[in-house]
Short mmCIF file of C-alpha atoms in Angstrom, two decimals:
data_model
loop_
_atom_site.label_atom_id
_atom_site.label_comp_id
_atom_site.label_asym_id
_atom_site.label_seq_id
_atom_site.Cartn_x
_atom_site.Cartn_y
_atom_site.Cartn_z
CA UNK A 1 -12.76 89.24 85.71
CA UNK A 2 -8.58 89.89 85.36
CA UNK A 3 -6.15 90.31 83.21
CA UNK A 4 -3.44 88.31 82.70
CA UNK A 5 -0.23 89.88 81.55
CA UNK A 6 2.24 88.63 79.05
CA UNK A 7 5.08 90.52 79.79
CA UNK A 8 7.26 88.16 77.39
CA UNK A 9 4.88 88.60 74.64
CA UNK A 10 4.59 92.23 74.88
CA UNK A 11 6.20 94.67 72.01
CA UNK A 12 4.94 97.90 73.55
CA UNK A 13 2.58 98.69 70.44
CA UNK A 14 0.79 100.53 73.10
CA UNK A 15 -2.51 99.62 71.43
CA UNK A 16 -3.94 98.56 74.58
CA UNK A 17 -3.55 102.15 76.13
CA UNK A 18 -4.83 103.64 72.85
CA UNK A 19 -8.33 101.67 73.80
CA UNK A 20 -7.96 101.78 77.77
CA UNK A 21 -6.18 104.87 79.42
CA UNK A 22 -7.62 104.22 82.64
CA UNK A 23 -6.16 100.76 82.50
CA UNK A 24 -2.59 100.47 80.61
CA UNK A 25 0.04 102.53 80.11
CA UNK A 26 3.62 102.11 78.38
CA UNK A 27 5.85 103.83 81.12
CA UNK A 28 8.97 105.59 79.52
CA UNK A 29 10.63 102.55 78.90
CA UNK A 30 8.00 100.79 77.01
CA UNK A 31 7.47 98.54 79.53
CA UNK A 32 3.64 97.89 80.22
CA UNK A 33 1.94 99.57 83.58
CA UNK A 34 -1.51 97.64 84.10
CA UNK A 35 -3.46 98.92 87.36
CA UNK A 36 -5.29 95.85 88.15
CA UNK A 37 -2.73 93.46 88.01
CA UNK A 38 -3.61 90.23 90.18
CA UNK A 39 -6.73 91.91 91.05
CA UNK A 40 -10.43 91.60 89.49
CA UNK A 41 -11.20 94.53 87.64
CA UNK A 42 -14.16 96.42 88.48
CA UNK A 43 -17.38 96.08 87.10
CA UNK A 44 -17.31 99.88 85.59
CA UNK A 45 -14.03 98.61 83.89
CA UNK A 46 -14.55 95.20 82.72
CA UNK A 47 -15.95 96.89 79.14
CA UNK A 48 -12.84 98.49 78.56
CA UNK A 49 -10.86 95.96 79.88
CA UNK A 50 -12.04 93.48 77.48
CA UNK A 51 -11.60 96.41 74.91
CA UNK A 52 -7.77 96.68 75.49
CA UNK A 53 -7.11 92.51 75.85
CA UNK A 54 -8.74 92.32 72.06
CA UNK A 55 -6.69 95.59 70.33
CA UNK A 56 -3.22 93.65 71.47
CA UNK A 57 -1.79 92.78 68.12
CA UNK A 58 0.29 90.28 69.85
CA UNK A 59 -2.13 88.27 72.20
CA UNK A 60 -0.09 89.87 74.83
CA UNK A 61 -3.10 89.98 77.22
CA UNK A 62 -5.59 87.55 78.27
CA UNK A 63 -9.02 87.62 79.46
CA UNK A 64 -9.49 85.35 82.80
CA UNK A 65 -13.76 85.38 83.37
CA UNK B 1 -32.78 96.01 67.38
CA UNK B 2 -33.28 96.95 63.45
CA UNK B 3 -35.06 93.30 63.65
CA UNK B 4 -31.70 91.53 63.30
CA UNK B 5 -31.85 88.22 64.31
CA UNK B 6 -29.07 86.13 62.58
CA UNK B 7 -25.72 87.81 61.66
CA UNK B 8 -23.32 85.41 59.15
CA UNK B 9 -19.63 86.29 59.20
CA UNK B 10 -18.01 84.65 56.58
CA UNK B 11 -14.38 84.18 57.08
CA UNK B 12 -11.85 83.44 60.35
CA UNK B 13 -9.07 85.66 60.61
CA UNK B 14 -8.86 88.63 62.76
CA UNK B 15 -11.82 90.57 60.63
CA UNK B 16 -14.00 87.69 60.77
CA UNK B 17 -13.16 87.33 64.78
CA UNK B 18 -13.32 90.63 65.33
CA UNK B 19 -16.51 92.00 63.58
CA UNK B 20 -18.05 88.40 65.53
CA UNK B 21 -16.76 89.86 68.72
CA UNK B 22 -18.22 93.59 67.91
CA UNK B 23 -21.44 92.70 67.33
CA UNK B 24 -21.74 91.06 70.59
CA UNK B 25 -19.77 94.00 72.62
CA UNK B 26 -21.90 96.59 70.55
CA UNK B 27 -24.96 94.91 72.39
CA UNK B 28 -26.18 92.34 69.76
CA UNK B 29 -28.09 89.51 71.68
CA UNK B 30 -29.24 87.40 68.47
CA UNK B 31 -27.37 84.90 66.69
CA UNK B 32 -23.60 85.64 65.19
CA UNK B 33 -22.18 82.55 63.64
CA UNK B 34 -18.84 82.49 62.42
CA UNK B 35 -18.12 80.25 58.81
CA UNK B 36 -14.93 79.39 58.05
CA UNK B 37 -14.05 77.77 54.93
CA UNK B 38 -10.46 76.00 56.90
CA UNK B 39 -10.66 73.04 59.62
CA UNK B 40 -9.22 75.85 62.01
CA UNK B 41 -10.97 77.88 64.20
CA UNK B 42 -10.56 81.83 63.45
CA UNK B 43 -6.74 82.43 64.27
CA UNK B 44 -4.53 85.56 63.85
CA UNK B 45 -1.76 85.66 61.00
CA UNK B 46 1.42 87.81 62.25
CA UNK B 47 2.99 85.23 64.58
CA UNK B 48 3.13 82.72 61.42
CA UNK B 49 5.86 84.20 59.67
CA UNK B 50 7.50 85.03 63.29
CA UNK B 51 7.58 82.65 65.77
CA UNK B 52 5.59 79.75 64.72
CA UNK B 53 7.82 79.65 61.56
CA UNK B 54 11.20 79.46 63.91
CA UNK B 55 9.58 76.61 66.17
CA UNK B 56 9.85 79.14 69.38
CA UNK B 57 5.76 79.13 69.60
CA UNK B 58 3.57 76.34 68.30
CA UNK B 59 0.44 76.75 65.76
CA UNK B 60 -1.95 76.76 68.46
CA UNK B 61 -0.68 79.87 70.06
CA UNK B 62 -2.26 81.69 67.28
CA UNK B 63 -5.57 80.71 68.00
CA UNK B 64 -7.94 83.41 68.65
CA UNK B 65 -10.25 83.87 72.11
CA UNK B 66 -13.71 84.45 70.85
CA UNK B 67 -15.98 86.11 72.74
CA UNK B 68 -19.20 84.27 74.20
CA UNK B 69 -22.28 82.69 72.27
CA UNK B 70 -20.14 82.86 69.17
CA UNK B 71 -20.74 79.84 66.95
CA UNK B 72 -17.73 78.94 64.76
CA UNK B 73 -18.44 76.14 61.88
CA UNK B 74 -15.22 75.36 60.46
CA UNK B 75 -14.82 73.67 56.84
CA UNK B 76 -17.87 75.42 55.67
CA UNK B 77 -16.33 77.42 52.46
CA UNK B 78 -18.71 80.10 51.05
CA UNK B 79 -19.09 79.68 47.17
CA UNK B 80 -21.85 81.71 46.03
CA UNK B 81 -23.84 84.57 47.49
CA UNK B 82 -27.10 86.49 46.13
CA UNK B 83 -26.88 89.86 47.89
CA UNK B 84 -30.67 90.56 47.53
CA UNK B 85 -31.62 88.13 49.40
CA UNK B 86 -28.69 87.47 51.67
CA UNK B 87 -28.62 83.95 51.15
CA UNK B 88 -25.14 82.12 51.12
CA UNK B 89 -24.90 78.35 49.25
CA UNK B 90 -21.51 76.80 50.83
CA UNK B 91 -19.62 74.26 49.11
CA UNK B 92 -21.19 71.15 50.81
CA UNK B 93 -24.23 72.02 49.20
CA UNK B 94 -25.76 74.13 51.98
CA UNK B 95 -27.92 77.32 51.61
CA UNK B 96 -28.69 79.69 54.57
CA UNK B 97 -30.25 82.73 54.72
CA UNK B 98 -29.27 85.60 57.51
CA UNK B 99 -30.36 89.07 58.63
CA UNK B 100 -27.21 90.20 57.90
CA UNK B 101 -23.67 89.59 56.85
CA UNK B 102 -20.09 90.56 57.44
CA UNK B 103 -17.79 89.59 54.32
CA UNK B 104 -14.46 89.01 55.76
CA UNK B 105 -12.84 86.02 53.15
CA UNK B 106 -9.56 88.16 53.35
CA UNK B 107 -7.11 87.32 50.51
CA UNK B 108 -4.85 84.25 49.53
CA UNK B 109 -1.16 84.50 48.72
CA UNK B 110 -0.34 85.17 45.40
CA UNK B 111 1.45 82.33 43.19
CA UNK B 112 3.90 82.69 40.58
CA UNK B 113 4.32 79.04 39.03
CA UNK B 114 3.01 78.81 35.79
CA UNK B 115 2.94 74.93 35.25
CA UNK B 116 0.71 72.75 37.94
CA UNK B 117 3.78 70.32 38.28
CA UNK B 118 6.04 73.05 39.90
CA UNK B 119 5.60 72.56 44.11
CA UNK B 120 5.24 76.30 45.10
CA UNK B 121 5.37 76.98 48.99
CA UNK B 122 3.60 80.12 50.16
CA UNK B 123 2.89 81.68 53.27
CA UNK B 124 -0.71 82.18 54.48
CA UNK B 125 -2.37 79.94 56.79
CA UNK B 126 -1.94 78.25 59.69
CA UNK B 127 -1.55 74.83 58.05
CA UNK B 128 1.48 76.60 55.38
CA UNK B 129 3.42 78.13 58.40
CA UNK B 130 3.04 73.85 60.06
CA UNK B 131 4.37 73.00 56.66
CA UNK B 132 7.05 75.17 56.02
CA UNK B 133 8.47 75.17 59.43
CA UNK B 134 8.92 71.41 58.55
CA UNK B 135 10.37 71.92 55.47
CA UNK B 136 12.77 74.93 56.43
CA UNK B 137 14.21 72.63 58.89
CA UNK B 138 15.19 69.97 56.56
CA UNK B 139 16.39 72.11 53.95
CA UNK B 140 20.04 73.62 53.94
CA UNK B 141 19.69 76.61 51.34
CA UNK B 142 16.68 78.59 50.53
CA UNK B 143 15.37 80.99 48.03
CA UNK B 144 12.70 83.55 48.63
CA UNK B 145 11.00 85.03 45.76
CA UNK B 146 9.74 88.51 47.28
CA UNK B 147 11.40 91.21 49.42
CA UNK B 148 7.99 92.63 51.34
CA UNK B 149 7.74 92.65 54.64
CA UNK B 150 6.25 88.75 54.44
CA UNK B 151 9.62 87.66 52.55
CA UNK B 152 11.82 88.84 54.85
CA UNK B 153 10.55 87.78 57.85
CA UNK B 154 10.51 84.38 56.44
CA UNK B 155 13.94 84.85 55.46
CA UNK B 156 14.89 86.23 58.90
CA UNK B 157 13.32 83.04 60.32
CA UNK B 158 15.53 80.72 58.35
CA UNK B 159 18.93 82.77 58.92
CA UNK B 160 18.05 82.78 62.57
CA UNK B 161 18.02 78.52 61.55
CA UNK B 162 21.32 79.01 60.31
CA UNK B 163 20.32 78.08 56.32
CA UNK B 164 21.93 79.89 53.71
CA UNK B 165 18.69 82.66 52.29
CA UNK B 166 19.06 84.40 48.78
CA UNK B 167 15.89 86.64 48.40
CA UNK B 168 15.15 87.53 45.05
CA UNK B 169 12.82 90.72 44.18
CA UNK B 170 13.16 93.33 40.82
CA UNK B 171 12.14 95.89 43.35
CA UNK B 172 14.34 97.79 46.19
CA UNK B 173 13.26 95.32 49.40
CA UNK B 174 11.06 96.61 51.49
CA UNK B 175 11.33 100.24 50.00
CA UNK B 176 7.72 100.29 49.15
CA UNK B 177 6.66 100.04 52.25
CA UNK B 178 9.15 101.97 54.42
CA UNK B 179 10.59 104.44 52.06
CA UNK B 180 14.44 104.37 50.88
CA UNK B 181 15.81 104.95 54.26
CA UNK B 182 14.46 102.28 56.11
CA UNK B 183 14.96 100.16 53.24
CA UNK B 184 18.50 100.35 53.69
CA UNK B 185 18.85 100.01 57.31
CA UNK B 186 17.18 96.67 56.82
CA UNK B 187 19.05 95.26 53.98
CA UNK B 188 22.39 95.89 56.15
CA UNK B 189 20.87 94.25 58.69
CA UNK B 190 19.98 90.78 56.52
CA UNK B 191 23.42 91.48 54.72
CA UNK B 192 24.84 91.21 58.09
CA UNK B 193 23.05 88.17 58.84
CA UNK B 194 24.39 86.42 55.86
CA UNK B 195 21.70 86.97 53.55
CA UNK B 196 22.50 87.13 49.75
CA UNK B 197 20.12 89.13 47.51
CA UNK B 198 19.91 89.02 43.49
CA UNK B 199 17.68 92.36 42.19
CA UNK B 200 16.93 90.72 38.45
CA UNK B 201 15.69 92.68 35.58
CA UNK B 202 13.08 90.78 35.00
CA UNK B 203 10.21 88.96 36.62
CA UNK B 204 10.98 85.91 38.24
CA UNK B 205 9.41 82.57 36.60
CA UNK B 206 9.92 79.12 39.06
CA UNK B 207 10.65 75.56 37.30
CA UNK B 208 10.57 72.00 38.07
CA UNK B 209 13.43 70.74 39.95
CA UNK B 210 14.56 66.95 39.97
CA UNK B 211 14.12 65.36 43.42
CA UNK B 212 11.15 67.64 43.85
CA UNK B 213 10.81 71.31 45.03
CA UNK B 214 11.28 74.16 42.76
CA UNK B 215 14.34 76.30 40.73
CA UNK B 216 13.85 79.59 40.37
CA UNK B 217 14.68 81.53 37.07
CA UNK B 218 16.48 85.25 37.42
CA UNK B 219 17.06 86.85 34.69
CA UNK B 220 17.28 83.12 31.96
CA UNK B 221 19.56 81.88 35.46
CA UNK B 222 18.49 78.93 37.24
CA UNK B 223 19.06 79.13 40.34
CA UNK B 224 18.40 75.86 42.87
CA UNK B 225 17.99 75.70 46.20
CA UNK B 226 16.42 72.91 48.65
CA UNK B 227 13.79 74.74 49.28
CA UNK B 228 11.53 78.07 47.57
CA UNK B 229 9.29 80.01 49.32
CA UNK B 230 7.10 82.33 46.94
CA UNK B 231 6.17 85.58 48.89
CA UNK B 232 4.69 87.98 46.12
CA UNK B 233 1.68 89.49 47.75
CA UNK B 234 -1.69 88.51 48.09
CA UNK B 235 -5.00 88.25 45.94
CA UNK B 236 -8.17 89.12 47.60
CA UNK B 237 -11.00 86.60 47.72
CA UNK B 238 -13.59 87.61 45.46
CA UNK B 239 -14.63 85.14 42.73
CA UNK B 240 -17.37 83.96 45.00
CA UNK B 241 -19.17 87.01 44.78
CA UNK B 242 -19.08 86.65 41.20
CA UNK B 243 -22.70 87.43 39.92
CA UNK B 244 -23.80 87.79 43.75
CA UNK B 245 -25.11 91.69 42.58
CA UNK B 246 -22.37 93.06 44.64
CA UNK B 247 -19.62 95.85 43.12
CA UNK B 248 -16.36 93.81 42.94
CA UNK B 249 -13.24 95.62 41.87
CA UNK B 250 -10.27 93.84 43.19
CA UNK B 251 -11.98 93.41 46.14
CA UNK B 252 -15.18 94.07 47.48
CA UNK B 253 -15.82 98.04 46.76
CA UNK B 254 -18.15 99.67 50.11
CA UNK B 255 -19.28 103.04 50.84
CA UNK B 256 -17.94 105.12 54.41
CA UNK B 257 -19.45 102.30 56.59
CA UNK B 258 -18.47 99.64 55.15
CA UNK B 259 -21.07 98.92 53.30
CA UNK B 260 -21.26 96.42 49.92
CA UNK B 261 -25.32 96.23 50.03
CA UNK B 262 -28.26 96.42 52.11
CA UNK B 263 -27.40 94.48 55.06
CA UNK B 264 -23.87 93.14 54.24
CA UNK B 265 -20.70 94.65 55.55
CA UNK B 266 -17.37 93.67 54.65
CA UNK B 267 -14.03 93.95 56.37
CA UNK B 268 -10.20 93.21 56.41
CA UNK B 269 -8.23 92.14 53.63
CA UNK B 270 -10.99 91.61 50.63
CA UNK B 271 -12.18 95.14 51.38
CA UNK B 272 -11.08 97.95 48.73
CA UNK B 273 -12.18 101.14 50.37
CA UNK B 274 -12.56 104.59 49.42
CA UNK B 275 -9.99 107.03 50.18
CA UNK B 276 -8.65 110.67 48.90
CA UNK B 277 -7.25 109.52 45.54
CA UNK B 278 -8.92 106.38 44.46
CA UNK B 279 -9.96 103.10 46.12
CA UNK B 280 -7.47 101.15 48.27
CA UNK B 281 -6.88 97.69 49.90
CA UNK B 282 -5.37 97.85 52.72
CA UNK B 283 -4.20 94.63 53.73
CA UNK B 284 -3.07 95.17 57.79
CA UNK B 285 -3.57 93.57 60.76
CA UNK B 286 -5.10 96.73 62.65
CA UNK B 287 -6.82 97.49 59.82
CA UNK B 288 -8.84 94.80 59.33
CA UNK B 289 -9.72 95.50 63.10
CA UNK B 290 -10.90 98.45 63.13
CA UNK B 291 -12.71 97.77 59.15
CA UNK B 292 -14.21 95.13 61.49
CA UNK B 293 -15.44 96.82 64.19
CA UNK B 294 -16.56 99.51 61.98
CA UNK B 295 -18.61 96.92 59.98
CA UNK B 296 -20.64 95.27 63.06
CA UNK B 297 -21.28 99.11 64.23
CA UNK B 298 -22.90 99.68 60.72
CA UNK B 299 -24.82 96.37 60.60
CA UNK B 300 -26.05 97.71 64.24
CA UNK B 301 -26.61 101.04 63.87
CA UNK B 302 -26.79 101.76 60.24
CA UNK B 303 -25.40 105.34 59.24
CA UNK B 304 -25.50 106.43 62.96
CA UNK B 305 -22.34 104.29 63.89
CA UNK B 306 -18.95 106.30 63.29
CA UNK B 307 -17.60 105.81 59.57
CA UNK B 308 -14.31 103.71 59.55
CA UNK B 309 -11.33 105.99 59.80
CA UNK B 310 -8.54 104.65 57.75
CA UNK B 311 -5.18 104.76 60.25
CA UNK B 312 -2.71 102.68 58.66
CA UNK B 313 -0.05 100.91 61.12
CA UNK B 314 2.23 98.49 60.89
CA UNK B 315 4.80 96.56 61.83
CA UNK B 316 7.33 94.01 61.18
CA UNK B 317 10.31 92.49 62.96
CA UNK B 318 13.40 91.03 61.24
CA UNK B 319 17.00 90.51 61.50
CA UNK B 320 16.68 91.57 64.85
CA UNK B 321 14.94 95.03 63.77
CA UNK B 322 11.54 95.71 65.46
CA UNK B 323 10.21 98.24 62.94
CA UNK B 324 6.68 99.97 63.52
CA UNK B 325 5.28 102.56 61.43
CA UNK B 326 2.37 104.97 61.60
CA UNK B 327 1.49 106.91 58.15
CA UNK B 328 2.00 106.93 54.53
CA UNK B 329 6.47 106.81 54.28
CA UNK B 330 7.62 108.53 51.22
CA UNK B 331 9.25 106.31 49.51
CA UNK B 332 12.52 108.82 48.68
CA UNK B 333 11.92 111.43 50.74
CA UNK B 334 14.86 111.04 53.98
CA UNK B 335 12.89 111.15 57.49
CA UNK B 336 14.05 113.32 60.21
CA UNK B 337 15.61 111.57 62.54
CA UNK B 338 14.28 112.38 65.91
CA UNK B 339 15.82 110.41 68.22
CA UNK B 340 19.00 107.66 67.91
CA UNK B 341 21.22 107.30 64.81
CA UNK B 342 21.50 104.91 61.91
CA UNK B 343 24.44 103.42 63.71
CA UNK B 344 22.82 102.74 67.45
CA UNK B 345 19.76 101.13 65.43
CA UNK B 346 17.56 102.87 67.96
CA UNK B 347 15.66 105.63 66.08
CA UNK B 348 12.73 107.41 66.16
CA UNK B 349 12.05 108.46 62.34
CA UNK B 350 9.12 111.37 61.21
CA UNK B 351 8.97 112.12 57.40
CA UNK B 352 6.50 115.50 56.29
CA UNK B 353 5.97 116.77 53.11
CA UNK B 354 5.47 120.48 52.57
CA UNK B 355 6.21 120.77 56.69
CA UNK B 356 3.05 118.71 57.37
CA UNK B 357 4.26 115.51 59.28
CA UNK B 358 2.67 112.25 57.04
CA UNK B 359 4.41 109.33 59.02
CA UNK B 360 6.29 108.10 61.73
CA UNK B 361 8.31 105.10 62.55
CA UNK B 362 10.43 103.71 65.59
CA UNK B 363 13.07 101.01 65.31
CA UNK B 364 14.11 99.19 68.16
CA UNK B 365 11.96 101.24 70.10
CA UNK B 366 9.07 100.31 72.26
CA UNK B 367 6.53 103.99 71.94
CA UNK B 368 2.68 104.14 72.54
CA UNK B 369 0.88 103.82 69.56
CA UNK B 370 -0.62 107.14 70.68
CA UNK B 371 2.51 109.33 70.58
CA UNK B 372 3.68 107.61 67.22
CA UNK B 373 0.38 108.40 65.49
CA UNK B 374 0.69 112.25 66.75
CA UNK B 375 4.11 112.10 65.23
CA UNK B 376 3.00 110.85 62.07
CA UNK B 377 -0.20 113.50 62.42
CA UNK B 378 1.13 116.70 64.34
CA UNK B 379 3.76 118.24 66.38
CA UNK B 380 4.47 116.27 69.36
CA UNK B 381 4.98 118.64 72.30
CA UNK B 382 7.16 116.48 74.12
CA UNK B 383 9.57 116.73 71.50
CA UNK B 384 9.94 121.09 71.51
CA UNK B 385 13.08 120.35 68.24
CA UNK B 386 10.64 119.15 65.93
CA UNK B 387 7.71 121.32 66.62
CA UNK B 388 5.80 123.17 63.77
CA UNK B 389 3.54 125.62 63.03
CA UNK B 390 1.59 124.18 60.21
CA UNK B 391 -1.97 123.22 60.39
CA UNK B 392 -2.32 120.15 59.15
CA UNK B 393 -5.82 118.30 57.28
CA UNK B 394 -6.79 115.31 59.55
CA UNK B 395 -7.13 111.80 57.79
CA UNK B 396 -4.18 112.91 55.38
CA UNK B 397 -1.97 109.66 55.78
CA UNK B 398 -2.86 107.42 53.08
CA UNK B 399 -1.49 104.01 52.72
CA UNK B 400 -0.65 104.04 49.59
CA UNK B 401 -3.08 102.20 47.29
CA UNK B 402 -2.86 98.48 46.44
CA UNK B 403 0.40 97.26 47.69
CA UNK B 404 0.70 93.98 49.12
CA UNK B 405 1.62 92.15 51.96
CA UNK B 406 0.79 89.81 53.89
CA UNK B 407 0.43 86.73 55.40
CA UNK B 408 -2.02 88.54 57.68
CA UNK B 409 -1.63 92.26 56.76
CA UNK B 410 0.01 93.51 59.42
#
């Protein structure tokens, strides 16, 4: 599983880090930091993962299964 | 688990899609289906009055992923229910009877035309925003009857299509829901943009106009335009329930969890929930989110899941102002500005009452939701200027009761 970043789409509501810590953060320009970017997220993760992609109020993040 | 087998949600927005998506995450492995009473499948409402409404994104693009095993049956509207038994008759005539039942039917935008041969435009679903992107492209001047956060975006949609926008309200724009301050940072900014406002007296009426489309009345002054766009908040779906045994009191009243009756949740915009000084609705994107996930927890787990937590955010964007807000804003009161000035249009905003911080808002500033809620709850300690040494009460910022926006609550 991945997730596929939007960086066009992205407002920096931060929403995503609220949810997932481990896996986004807004650095201190807003901009998004995602750790698994072009790589599958592991299988410890993939609950969370799916967590953040579905808080983004902006569809900013997609699943890929 | 708790002998669940079939879970209805009745409605397709984001509180329909979400509580369909909960109840699978939260480990449900019998059968959710999804009823929606439009041809659509569940979509989310915020881009509407945004992008889709300029023509930069299509209607599609606000089409919801679901999550697996998630049937959807679209143009199934709900039209009666009998809580006792949880059994739901739709409007083709079908009756079905589930395990349980999340109520998420949301709210419809609220008309103002008084005669049936006025053409009203509104703002709600995927099919108006289709529409009225059409028509705003055709027409040269506009009126829009409602200065919430729904009428201006529209109207920062059309100035951005270079048509000439008069928005009418009686009230302050958008001073209800970002206090005085705010308020006026925005209206320079539509000002600037070329947007004319008119604050009548009285409540606007709409009339006939010839060649079609509508005239709008301020103050015994008819005013016409090629095109009206009616933006006065939002009513929420109830008069289904009517006689369904449920407590219905402009909206669908639950307990802590959500609750309307044995077995049936509801969430999002039809909701009116209980907070410190009365019942609310509170019609928000993230809201009806978290009212959803809350819901499929308590359909799940009964009174061991987590109560919902009522965290109001929002957002809007306009006139080239990207505005989020955590909190309750007094709607006087003059924020502390934390960071920027009122001339850089970069600003980080915290308003308290009694030294107790009740909201926060950035403008033109991208901030985790995380740090904005502390700085609408408690002292940020990355910002030592502002720091206090009040305790606060937790769950203190209350959006205030029963005001309206919409299309999708954000």
């Amino acid at each position: 599983m991945r997730v596929l970043v939007d960086r066009d789409r992205c407002e920096g509501h931060g929403m995503c880090e609220e949810r997932a810590p481990e896996l986004f953060r807004l650095d201190d320009d807003g901009e998004l930091e995602y750790h698994y970017e072009g790589r599958d997220v592991p299988e410890s993760l993939q609950a969370d993962a799916a967590g953040g992609v579905s808080v983004c109020p902006v569809a900013a993040l997609k699943l890929q299964r | 688990m708790n002998g669940l087998r079939h879970i209805a949600v009745i409605g397709g927005s984001i509180a329909g899609a979400t509580a369909a998506g909960a109840l699978r995450t939260g480990g449900f492995e019998g059968t959710v289906t999804l009823f929606t009473a439009e041809p659509h499948p569940p979509y989310t409402r915020p881009p509407l009055s945004k992008d889709i409404l300029t023509g930069a994104k299509g209607p599609d693009s606000a089409v919801l992923d679901l999550q697996n095993d998630i049937t959807v049956r679209t143009r199934m509207r709900a039209v009666a229910l009998d809580a006792r038994h949880r059994r739901i008759e739709f409007a083709n005539g079908q009756r079905l009877g589930f395990d349980g039942i999340v109520l998420a039917t949301g709210a419809r935008a609220r008309r103002i035309a008084d005669r049936p041969d006025i053409t009203e435009h509104v703002l709600r679903s995927i099919d108006d925003a289709a529409r009225l992107r059409e028509a705003i492209h055709s027409a040269a001047s506009l009126t829009v009857v409602g200065g919430g956060p729904l009428g201006m975006e529209i109207a920062s949609a059309c100035v951005q299509q270079e048509k000439a926008v008069t928005i009418v309200d009686p009230q302050p724009v958008m001073r209800q829901q970002v206090g005085e301050f705010l308020a006026r940072v925005i209206r320079r900014a539509a000002e600037d943009a070329g947007v004319d406002f008119l604050r009548p007296s009285r409540a606007v009426r709409l009339d006939s106009q010839a060649g079609g489309g509508a005239a709008v009345i301020v103050d015994g002054v008819r005013i016409e335009s090629d095109l009206v766009i009616t933006a006065a908040g939002d009513l929420p779906n109830v008069e289904w329930l009517d006689g369904s045994g449920l407590h219905i009191d402009g909206g669908v009243v639950v307990d802590s969890h959500l609750r309307a009756a044995p077995g049936i949740v509801a969430a999002g915009d039809v909701v009116r929930h209980r907070v410190a000084d009365g019942l609310c609705r509170t019609p928000l994107w993230t809201s009806a989110r978290e009212q959803a996930t809350a819901a499929a927890s308590t359909l799940l787990d009964g009174s061991a899941a987590h109560p919902y937590r009522h965290r109001p955010y929002f957002w809007t964007e306009q006139f080239g102002l990207s505005i989020k807000a955590c909190g309750t804003v007094p709607t006087s009161q003059p924020p502390r500005i934390l960071e920027g000035s009122e001339d850089d249009l970069s600003l980080v905003l915290q308003w308290q009452q009694n030294g107790i911080p009740v909201a926060a808002a950035t403008v033109n500033k991208r901030m985790p939701i995380v740090r904005l809620r502390r700085l609408a709850q408690e002292t940020p300690p990355t910002l030592p200027k502002s720091r206090s040494h009040h305790e606060h009460p937790k769950n203190c910022h209350l959006w205030r009761p029963d005001h309206h926006h919409g299309p999708g609550g954000r």
